[in-house]
């Protein structure tokens, strides 16, 4: 799950309660948002740098396929 800009993974808590229980759900924090480390002052992150963070999660869990749930900026990133 991927949240929008200036949001956090916590925004998905109400949704997860409604989803089937026979799946695992992971909501990541985009760089500089939620409980992730702040982005250094003056550093501008492009969509591609944020996509790299998403790819890092996918690679870490060694997913060959997954369902991507998102909103706002997270949706845009999922389309790239």
CSV table of N, CA and C in Angstrom, one decimal:
chain,number,residue,atom,x,y,z
A,1,UNK,N,0.8,-1.2,0.0
A,1,UNK,CA,0.0,0.0,0.0
A,1,UNK,C,0.9,1.2,0.0
A,2,UNK,N,0.5,2.2,-0.8
A,2,UNK,CA,1.3,3.4,-0.9
A,2,UNK,C,0.5,4.6,-0.8
A,3,UNK,N,0.8,5.5,0.2
A,3,UNK,CA,0.0,6.6,0.5
A,3,UNK,C,0.3,7.8,-0.4
A,4,UNK,N,-0.5,8.9,-0.1
A,4,UNK,CA,-0.3,10.1,-0.9
A,4,UNK,C,0.8,11.0,-0.3
A,5,UNK,N,1.0,12.2,-0.9
A,5,UNK,CA,2.0,13.1,-0.5
A,5,UNK,C,1.5,13.7,0.9
A,6,UNK,N,2.5,14.0,1.7
A,6,UNK,CA,2.3,14.5,3.1
A,6,UNK,C,1.2,13.7,3.8
A,7,UNK,N,1.4,12.4,3.8
A,7,UNK,CA,0.5,11.5,4.5
A,7,UNK,C,1.4,10.4,5.1
A,8,UNK,N,0.7,9.3,5.6
A,8,UNK,CA,1.5,8.2,6.1
A,8,UNK,C,0.8,6.9,5.9
A,9,UNK,N,1.5,5.8,6.2
A,9,UNK,CA,0.9,4.5,6.0
A,9,UNK,C,-0.3,4.3,6.9
A,10,UNK,N,-0.4,5.0,8.0
A,10,UNK,CA,-1.5,4.9,8.9
A,10,UNK,C,-2.8,5.2,8.3
A,11,UNK,N,-2.8,5.9,7.1
A,11,UNK,CA,-4.1,6.2,6.5
A,11,UNK,C,-4.8,5.0,6.0
A,12,UNK,N,-4.1,3.9,5.9
A,12,UNK,CA,-4.7,2.6,5.4
A,12,UNK,C,-5.3,1.8,6.5
A,13,UNK,N,-5.2,2.2,7.8
A,13,UNK,CA,-5.7,1.3,8.9
A,13,UNK,C,-7.2,1.1,8.7
A,14,UNK,N,-8.0,2.1,8.5
A,14,UNK,CA,-9.5,1.8,8.3
A,14,UNK,C,-9.8,0.8,7.2
A,15,UNK,N,-9.0,0.9,6.1
A,15,UNK,CA,-9.2,0.1,4.9
A,15,UNK,C,-8.8,-1.4,5.2
A,16,UNK,N,-7.7,-1.6,5.9
A,16,UNK,CA,-7.2,-2.9,6.2
A,16,UNK,C,-8.3,-3.7,7.0
A,17,UNK,N,-9.0,-3.0,7.9
A,17,UNK,CA,-10.0,-3.7,8.7
A,17,UNK,C,-11.1,-4.3,7.9
A,18,UNK,N,-11.3,-3.7,6.7
A,18,UNK,CA,-12.4,-4.2,5.8
A,18,UNK,C,-11.9,-5.2,4.7
A,19,UNK,N,-10.6,-5.4,4.6
A,19,UNK,CA,-10.1,-6.3,3.6
A,19,UNK,C,-10.1,-7.8,4.1
A,20,UNK,N,-10.0,-8.7,3.2
A,20,UNK,CA,-10.0,-10.2,3.6
A,20,UNK,C,-8.8,-10.4,4.5
A,21,UNK,N,-9.0,-11.3,5.5
A,21,UNK,CA,-8.0,-11.6,6.5
A,21,UNK,C,-7.0,-12.7,6.0
A,22,UNK,N,-7.2,-13.3,4.9
A,22,UNK,CA,-6.3,-14.4,4.4
A,22,UNK,C,-5.2,-13.8,3.6
A,23,UNK,N,-4.9,-12.5,3.7
A,23,UNK,CA,-3.8,-11.9,2.9
A,23,UNK,C,-2.9,-11.1,3.9
A,24,UNK,N,-1.7,-10.9,3.5
A,24,UNK,CA,-0.8,-10.0,4.3
A,24,UNK,C,-0.9,-8.6,3.7
A,25,UNK,N,-0.8,-7.6,4.5
A,25,UNK,CA,-0.9,-6.2,3.9
A,25,UNK,C,0.3,-5.4,4.5
A,26,UNK,N,1.0,-4.7,3.6
A,26,UNK,CA,2.1,-3.9,3.9
A,26,UNK,C,1.9,-2.5,3.4
A,27,UNK,N,2.0,-1.6,4.3
A,27,UNK,CA,1.8,-0.2,3.9
A,27,UNK,C,3.2,0.5,4.2
A,28,UNK,N,3.8,1.0,3.2
A,28,UNK,CA,5.1,1.6,3.4
A,28,UNK,C,5.0,3.1,3.6
A,29,UNK,N,6.0,3.7,4.2
A,29,UNK,CA,6.1,5.1,4.3
A,29,UNK,C,7.0,5.6,3.2
A,30,UNK,N,6.5,6.6,2.4
A,30,UNK,CA,7.3,7.2,1.4
A,30,UNK,C,8.4,8.0,2.1
A,31,UNK,N,9.5,8.2,1.4
A,31,UNK,CA,10.6,9.0,2.0
A,31,UNK,C,10.2,10.4,2.5
A,32,UNK,N,10.5,10.7,3.7
A,32,UNK,CA,10.2,12.0,4.2
A,32,UNK,C,8.8,12.2,4.8
A,33,UNK,N,8.0,11.1,4.8
A,33,UNK,CA,6.6,11.1,5.2
A,33,UNK,C,6.4,10.2,6.4
A,34,UNK,N,5.4,10.4,7.2
A,34,UNK,CA,5.0,9.5,8.3
A,34,UNK,C,6.2,9.3,9.2
A,35,UNK,N,6.5,8.0,9.5
A,35,UNK,CA,7.6,7.7,10.5
A,35,UNK,C,8.9,7.5,9.8
A,36,UNK,N,9.0,7.8,8.5
A,36,UNK,CA,10.3,7.6,7.8
A,36,UNK,C,11.2,8.7,8.2
A,37,UNK,N,12.5,8.6,7.9
A,37,UNK,CA,13.5,9.6,8.2
A,37,UNK,C,13.1,10.8,7.3
A,38,UNK,N,13.4,12.0,7.9
A,38,UNK,CA,13.1,13.2,7.1
A,38,UNK,C,14.1,13.3,5.9
A,39,UNK,N,13.6,13.9,4.8
A,39,UNK,CA,14.5,14.2,3.7
A,39,UNK,C,15.4,15.4,4.1
A,40,UNK,N,16.7,15.3,3.8
A,40,UNK,CA,17.6,16.5,4.2
A,40,UNK,C,17.1,17.8,3.6
A,41,UNK,N,17.2,18.9,4.3
A,41,UNK,CA,16.8,20.2,3.8
A,41,UNK,C,17.4,20.5,2.4
A,42,UNK,N,16.6,21.0,1.5
A,42,UNK,CA,17.1,21.4,0.2
A,42,UNK,C,17.1,20.2,-0.8
A,43,UNK,N,17.0,19.0,-0.4
A,43,UNK,CA,17.0,17.9,-1.3
A,43,UNK,C,15.6,17.7,-1.9
A,44,UNK,N,15.6,17.7,-3.2
A,44,UNK,CA,14.3,17.6,-4.0
A,44,UNK,C,14.3,16.1,-4.5
A,45,UNK,N,13.2,15.4,-4.2
A,45,UNK,CA,13.1,14.0,-4.6
A,45,UNK,C,12.1,14.0,-5.8
A,46,UNK,N,12.6,13.3,-6.9
A,46,UNK,CA,11.7,13.2,-8.0
A,46,UNK,C,10.9,11.9,-7.9
A,47,UNK,N,9.9,11.7,-8.7
A,47,UNK,CA,9.1,10.5,-8.7
A,47,UNK,C,10.0,9.3,-8.8
A,48,UNK,N,11.0,9.3,-9.6
A,48,UNK,CA,11.8,8.2,-9.9
A,48,UNK,C,12.6,7.8,-8.6
A,49,UNK,N,13.0,8.7,-7.8
A,49,UNK,CA,13.7,8.4,-6.6
A,49,UNK,C,12.8,7.8,-5.6
A,50,UNK,N,11.5,8.3,-5.6
A,50,UNK,CA,10.5,7.6,-4.7
A,50,UNK,C,10.2,6.2,-5.2
A,51,UNK,N,10.1,6.1,-6.5
A,51,UNK,CA,9.9,4.7,-7.1
A,51,UNK,C,11.0,3.7,-6.6
A,52,UNK,N,12.2,4.2,-6.5
A,52,UNK,CA,13.3,3.4,-6.1
A,52,UNK,C,13.1,2.9,-4.7
A,53,UNK,N,12.5,3.7,-3.8
A,53,UNK,CA,12.1,3.3,-2.5
A,53,UNK,C,11.1,2.2,-2.5
A,54,UNK,N,10.1,2.3,-3.4
A,54,UNK,CA,9.1,1.3,-3.5
A,54,UNK,C,9.7,0.0,-4.1
A,55,UNK,N,10.6,0.1,-5.0
A,55,UNK,CA,11.3,-1.1,-5.6
A,55,UNK,C,12.2,-1.8,-4.5
A,56,UNK,N,12.7,-1.0,-3.6
A,56,UNK,CA,13.5,-1.6,-2.5
A,56,UNK,C,12.7,-2.5,-1.7
A,57,UNK,N,11.4,-2.0,-1.4
A,57,UNK,CA,10.5,-2.9,-0.6
A,57,UNK,C,10.2,-4.1,-1.4
A,58,UNK,N,9.8,-4.0,-2.6
A,58,UNK,CA,9.5,-5.2,-3.5
A,58,UNK,C,10.7,-6.2,-3.5
A,59,UNK,N,11.8,-5.7,-3.7
A,59,UNK,CA,13.0,-6.5,-3.8
A,59,UNK,C,13.3,-7.2,-2.4
A,60,UNK,N,13.1,-6.4,-1.3
A,60,UNK,CA,13.3,-7.0,0.0
A,60,UNK,C,12.5,-8.2,0.3
A,61,UNK,N,11.2,-8.1,-0.1
A,61,UNK,CA,10.3,-9.2,0.1
A,61,UNK,C,10.3,-10.3,-1.0
A,62,UNK,N,11.1,-10.0,-2.0
A,62,UNK,CA,11.2,-10.9,-3.2
A,62,UNK,C,9.9,-11.3,-3.8
A,63,UNK,N,9.1,-10.3,-4.0
A,63,UNK,CA,7.8,-10.5,-4.6
A,63,UNK,C,7.9,-10.6,-6.1
A,64,UNK,N,7.3,-11.6,-6.7
A,64,UNK,CA,7.2,-11.7,-8.2
A,64,UNK,C,6.0,-11.0,-8.6
A,65,UNK,N,5.0,-11.1,-7.8
A,65,UNK,CA,3.7,-10.4,-8.1
A,65,UNK,C,3.1,-9.9,-6.8
A,66,UNK,N,2.3,-8.9,-6.9
A,66,UNK,CA,1.6,-8.3,-5.7
A,66,UNK,C,0.5,-7.4,-6.2
A,67,UNK,N,-0.4,-7.1,-5.3
A,67,UNK,CA,-1.5,-6.2,-5.6
A,67,UNK,C,-1.1,-4.8,-5.0
A,68,UNK,N,-1.1,-3.8,-5.7
A,68,UNK,CA,-0.7,-2.5,-5.3
A,68,UNK,C,-1.9,-1.6,-5.0
A,69,UNK,N,-2.1,-1.2,-3.8
A,69,UNK,CA,-3.2,-0.4,-3.4
A,69,UNK,C,-2.6,1.0,-3.0
A,70,UNK,N,-3.2,2.0,-3.5
A,70,UNK,CA,-2.7,3.4,-3.3
A,70,UNK,C,-3.7,4.4,-3.4
A,71,UNK,N,-3.3,5.6,-3.0
A,71,UNK,CA,-4.2,6.8,-3.3
A,71,UNK,C,-3.3,8.0,-3.5
A,72,UNK,N,-3.8,9.0,-4.2
A,72,UNK,CA,-3.1,10.3,-4.5
A,72,UNK,C,-1.8,10.0,-5.1
A,73,UNK,N,-0.7,10.6,-4.6
A,73,UNK,CA,0.6,10.4,-5.2
A,73,UNK,C,1.0,8.9,-5.3
A,74,UNK,N,0.6,8.1,-4.4
A,74,UNK,CA,0.9,6.7,-4.5
A,74,UNK,C,0.3,6.0,-5.7
A,75,UNK,N,-0.9,6.5,-6.1
A,75,UNK,CA,-1.5,6.0,-7.4
A,75,UNK,C,-0.7,6.4,-8.6
A,76,UNK,N,-0.3,7.7,-8.6
A,76,UNK,CA,0.6,8.1,-9.7
A,76,UNK,C,1.8,7.3,-9.8
A,77,UNK,N,2.5,7.1,-8.7
A,77,UNK,CA,3.7,6.3,-8.7
A,77,UNK,C,3.5,4.9,-9.2
A,78,UNK,N,2.3,4.3,-8.9
A,78,UNK,CA,2.0,3.0,-9.3
A,78,UNK,C,1.8,2.9,-10.8
A,79,UNK,N,1.5,4.0,-11.5
A,79,UNK,CA,1.3,4.0,-12.9
A,79,UNK,C,2.6,4.2,-13.7
A,80,UNK,N,3.7,4.5,-13.0
A,80,UNK,CA,4.9,4.8,-13.7
A,80,UNK,C,5.7,3.5,-14.0
